[in-house]
Tab-separated table of C-alpha atoms in Angstrom:
chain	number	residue	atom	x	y	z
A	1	UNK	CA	12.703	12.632	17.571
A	2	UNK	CA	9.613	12.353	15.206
A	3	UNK	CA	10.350	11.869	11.202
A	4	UNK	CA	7.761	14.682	9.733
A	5	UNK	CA	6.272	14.290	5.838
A	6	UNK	CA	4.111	16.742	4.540
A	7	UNK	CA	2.955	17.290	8.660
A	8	UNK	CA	2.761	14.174	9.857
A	9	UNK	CA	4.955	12.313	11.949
A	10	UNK	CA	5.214	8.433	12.405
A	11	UNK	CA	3.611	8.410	15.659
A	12	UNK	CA	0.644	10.538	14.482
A	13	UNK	CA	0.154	7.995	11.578
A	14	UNK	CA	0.207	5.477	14.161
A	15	UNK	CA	-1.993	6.666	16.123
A	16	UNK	CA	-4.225	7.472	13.396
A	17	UNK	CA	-4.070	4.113	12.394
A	18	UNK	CA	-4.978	2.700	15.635
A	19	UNK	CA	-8.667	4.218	16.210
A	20	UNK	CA	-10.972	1.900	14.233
A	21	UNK	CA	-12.055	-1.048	16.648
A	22	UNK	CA	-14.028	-3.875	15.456
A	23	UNK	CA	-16.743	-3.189	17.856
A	24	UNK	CA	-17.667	0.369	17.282
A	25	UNK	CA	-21.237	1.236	15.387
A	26	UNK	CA	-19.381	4.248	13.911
A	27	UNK	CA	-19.706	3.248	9.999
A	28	UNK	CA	-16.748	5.266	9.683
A	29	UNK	CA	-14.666	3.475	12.183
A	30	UNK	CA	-16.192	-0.295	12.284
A	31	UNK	CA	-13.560	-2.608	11.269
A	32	UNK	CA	-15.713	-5.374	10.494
A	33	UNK	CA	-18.164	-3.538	7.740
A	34	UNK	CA	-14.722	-2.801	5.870
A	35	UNK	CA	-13.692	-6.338	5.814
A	36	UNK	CA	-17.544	-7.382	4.535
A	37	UNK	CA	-17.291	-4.319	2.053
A	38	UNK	CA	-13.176	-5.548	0.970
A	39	UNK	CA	-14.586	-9.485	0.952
A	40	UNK	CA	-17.851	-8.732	-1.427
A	41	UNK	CA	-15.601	-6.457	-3.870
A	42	UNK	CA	-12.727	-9.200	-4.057
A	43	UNK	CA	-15.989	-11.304	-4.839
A	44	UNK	CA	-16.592	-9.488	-7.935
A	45	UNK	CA	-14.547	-10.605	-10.690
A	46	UNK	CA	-14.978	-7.814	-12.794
A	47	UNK	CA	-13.646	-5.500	-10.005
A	48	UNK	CA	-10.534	-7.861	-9.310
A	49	UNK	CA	-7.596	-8.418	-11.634
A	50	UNK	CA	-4.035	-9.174	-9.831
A	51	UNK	CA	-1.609	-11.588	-11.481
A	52	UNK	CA	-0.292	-11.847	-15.014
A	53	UNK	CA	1.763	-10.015	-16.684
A	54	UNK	CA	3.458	-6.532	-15.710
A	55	UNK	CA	1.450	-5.352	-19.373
A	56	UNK	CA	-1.703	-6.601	-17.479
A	57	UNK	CA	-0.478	-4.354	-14.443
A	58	UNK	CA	0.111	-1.890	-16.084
A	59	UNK	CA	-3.310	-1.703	-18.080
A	60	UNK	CA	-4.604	-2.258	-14.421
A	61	UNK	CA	-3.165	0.487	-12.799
A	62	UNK	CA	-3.805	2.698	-15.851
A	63	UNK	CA	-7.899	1.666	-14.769
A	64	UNK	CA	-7.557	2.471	-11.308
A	65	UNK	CA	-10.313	5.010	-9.759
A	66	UNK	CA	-13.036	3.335	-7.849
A	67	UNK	CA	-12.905	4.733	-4.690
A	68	UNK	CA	-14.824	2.202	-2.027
A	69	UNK	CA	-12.905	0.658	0.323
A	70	UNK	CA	-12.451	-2.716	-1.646
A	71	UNK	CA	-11.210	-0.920	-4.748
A	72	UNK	CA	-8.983	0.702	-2.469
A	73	UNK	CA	-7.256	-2.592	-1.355
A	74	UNK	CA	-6.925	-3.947	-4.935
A	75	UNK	CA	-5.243	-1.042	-5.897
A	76	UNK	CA	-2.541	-0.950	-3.050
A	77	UNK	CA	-1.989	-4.432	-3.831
A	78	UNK	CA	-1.599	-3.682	-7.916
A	79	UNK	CA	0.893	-1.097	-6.946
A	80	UNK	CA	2.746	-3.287	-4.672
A	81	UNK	CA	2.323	-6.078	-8.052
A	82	UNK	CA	4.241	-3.704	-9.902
A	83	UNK	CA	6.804	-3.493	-7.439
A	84	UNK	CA	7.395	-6.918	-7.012
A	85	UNK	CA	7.197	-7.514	-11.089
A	86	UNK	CA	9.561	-4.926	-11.474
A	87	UNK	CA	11.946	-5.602	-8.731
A	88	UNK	CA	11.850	-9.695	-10.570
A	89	UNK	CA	12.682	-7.959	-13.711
A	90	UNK	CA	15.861	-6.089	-12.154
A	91	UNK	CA	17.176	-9.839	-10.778
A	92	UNK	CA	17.554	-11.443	-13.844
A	93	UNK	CA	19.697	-8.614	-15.407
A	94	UNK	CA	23.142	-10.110	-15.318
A	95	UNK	CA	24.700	-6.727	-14.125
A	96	UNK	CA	23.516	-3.982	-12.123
A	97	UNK	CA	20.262	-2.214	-13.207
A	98	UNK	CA	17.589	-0.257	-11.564
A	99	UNK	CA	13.506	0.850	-12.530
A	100	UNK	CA	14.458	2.755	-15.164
A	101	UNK	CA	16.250	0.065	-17.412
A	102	UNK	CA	13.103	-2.139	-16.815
A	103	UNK	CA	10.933	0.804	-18.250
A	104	UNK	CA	13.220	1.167	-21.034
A	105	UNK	CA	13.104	-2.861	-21.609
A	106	UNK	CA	9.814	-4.276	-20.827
A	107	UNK	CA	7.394	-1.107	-20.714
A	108	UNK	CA	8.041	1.094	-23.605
A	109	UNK	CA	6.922	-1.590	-25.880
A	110	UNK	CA	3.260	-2.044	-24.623
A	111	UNK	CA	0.637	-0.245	-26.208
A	112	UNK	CA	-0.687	1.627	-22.655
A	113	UNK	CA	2.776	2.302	-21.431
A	114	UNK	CA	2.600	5.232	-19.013
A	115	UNK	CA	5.252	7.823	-19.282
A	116	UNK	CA	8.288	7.018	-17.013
A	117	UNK	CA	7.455	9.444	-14.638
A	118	UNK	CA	4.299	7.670	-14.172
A	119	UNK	CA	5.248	4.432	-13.987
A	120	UNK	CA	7.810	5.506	-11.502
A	121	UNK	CA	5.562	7.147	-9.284
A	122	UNK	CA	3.565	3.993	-9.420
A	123	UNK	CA	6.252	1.859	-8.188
A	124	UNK	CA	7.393	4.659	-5.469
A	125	UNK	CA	3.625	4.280	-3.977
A	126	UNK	CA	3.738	0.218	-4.365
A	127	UNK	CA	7.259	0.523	-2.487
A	128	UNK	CA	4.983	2.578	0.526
A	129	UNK	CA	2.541	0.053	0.425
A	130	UNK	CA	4.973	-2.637	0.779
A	131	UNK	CA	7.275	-1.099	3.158
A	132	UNK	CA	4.164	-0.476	5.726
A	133	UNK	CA	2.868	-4.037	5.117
A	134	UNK	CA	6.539	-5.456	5.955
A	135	UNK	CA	5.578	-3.696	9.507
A	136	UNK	CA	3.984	-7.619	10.055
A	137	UNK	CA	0.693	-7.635	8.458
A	138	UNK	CA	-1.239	-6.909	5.324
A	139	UNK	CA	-4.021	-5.885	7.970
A	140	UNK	CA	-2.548	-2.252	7.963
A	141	UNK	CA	-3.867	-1.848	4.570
A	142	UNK	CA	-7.644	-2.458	5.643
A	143	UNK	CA	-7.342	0.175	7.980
A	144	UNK	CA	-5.833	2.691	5.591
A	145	UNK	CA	-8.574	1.574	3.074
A	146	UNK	CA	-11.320	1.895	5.480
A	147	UNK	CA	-9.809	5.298	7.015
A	148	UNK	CA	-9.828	6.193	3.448
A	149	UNK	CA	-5.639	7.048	4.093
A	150	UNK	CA	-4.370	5.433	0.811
A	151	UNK	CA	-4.112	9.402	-0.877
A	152	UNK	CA	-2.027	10.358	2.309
A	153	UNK	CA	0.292	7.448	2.231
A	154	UNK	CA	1.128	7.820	-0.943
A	155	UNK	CA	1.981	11.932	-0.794
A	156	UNK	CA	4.152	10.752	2.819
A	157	UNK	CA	8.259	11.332	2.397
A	158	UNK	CA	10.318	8.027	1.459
A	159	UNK	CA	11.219	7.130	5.060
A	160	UNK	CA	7.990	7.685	6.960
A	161	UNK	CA	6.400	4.128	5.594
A	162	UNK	CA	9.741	2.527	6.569
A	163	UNK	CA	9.288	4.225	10.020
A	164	UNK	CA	5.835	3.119	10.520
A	165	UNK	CA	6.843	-0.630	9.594
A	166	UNK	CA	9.891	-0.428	11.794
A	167	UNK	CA	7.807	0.598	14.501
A	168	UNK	CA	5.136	-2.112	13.573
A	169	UNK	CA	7.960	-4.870	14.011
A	170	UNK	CA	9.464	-3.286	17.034
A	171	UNK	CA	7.339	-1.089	18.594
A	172	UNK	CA	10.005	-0.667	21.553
A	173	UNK	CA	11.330	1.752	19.226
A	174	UNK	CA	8.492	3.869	19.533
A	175	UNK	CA	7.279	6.445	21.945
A	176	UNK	CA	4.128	4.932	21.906
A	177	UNK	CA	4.420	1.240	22.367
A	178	UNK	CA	1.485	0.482	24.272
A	179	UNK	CA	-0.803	2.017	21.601
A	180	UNK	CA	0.740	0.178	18.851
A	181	UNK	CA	0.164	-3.427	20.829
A	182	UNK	CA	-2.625	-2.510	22.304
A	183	UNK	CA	-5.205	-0.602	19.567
A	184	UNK	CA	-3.737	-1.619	15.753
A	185	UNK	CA	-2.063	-4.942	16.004
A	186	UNK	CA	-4.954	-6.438	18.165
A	187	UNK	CA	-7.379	-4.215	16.149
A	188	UNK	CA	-8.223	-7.652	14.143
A	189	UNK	CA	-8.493	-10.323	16.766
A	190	UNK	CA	-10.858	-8.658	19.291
A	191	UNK	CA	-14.219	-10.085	19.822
């Protein structure tokens, strides 16, 4: 049985996911224009800002709202920063802790600290982002960049991103198999 999130199932995300091909002359499905479009904006160092400090991810995510398909990739990968910075935070704590100590610790005292319902919505759609990538490849965010997705995914219910990565990683555990080896993990190596 199908997990559903605000109507969509895993294997309709899936299959979703799998109908750009690198060959097409659709614009709105061609692979390889959104990897020329991702490379030229990761190019532009004005544009691009990952690393540092979570204050400088913060301020980052706080500047978030280009909306081309390279801007698109930097900011899944800001929100999955956060996560990660975050998540490094919570280790060092001697005893148990969770998000909301770090907010209390770390991000109260900046400046351009986002309320804590912000900043926790911000690490629940880096954990998304990161639980889809952990499918086996950071290529699932080009196509949800270039299928202009990244609004969707980050509205979908907790456990359909951990669905869609399970699947990714196993897809004998989904009813559609062929379609996941077949269109979106070879998506990127056709010629």
């Amino acid at each position: 049985m199908a997990v559903h999130s605000n109507h969509i199932t895993t294997d309709a995300l899936i299959g979703a996911l799998a109908t750009p091909r690198v060959d097409t002359t659709s614009p709105s499905l061609n692979v390889g224009a959104w990897v020329k479009e991702i490379v030229s904006y990761l190019q532009n160092p004005h544009y691009v800002n990952l690393g540092g400090s979570i204050g400088e991810t913060i301020a980052h995510c706080h500047s978030i709202s280009h909306l081309q398909t390279g801007s698109s990739i930097v900011t899944m990968l800001t929100y999955m920063q956060l996560v990660i910075q975050c998540q490094s935070l919570i280790n060092t704590y001697m005893e148990r802790s969770s998000i909301h100590r770090v907010y209390g610790d770390h991000v109260t005292k900046l400046s351009n600290a986002p309320t804590q319902t912000t900043f926790n919505c911000w690490n629940a759609i880096g954990r998304k982002f990161i639980l889809l990538a952990a499918g086996g490849s950071s290529y699932i965010l080009v196509l949800i960049a270039g299928l202009d997705m990244r609004w969707k995914i980050t509205t979908l219910g907790g456990c359909i991103p951990w669905k869609v990565g399970n699947m990714l990683r196993q897809s004998e555990t989904c009813k559609t198999p062929a379609l996941v080896m077949s269109q979106l993990q070879a998506a990127f190596f056709r010629k």
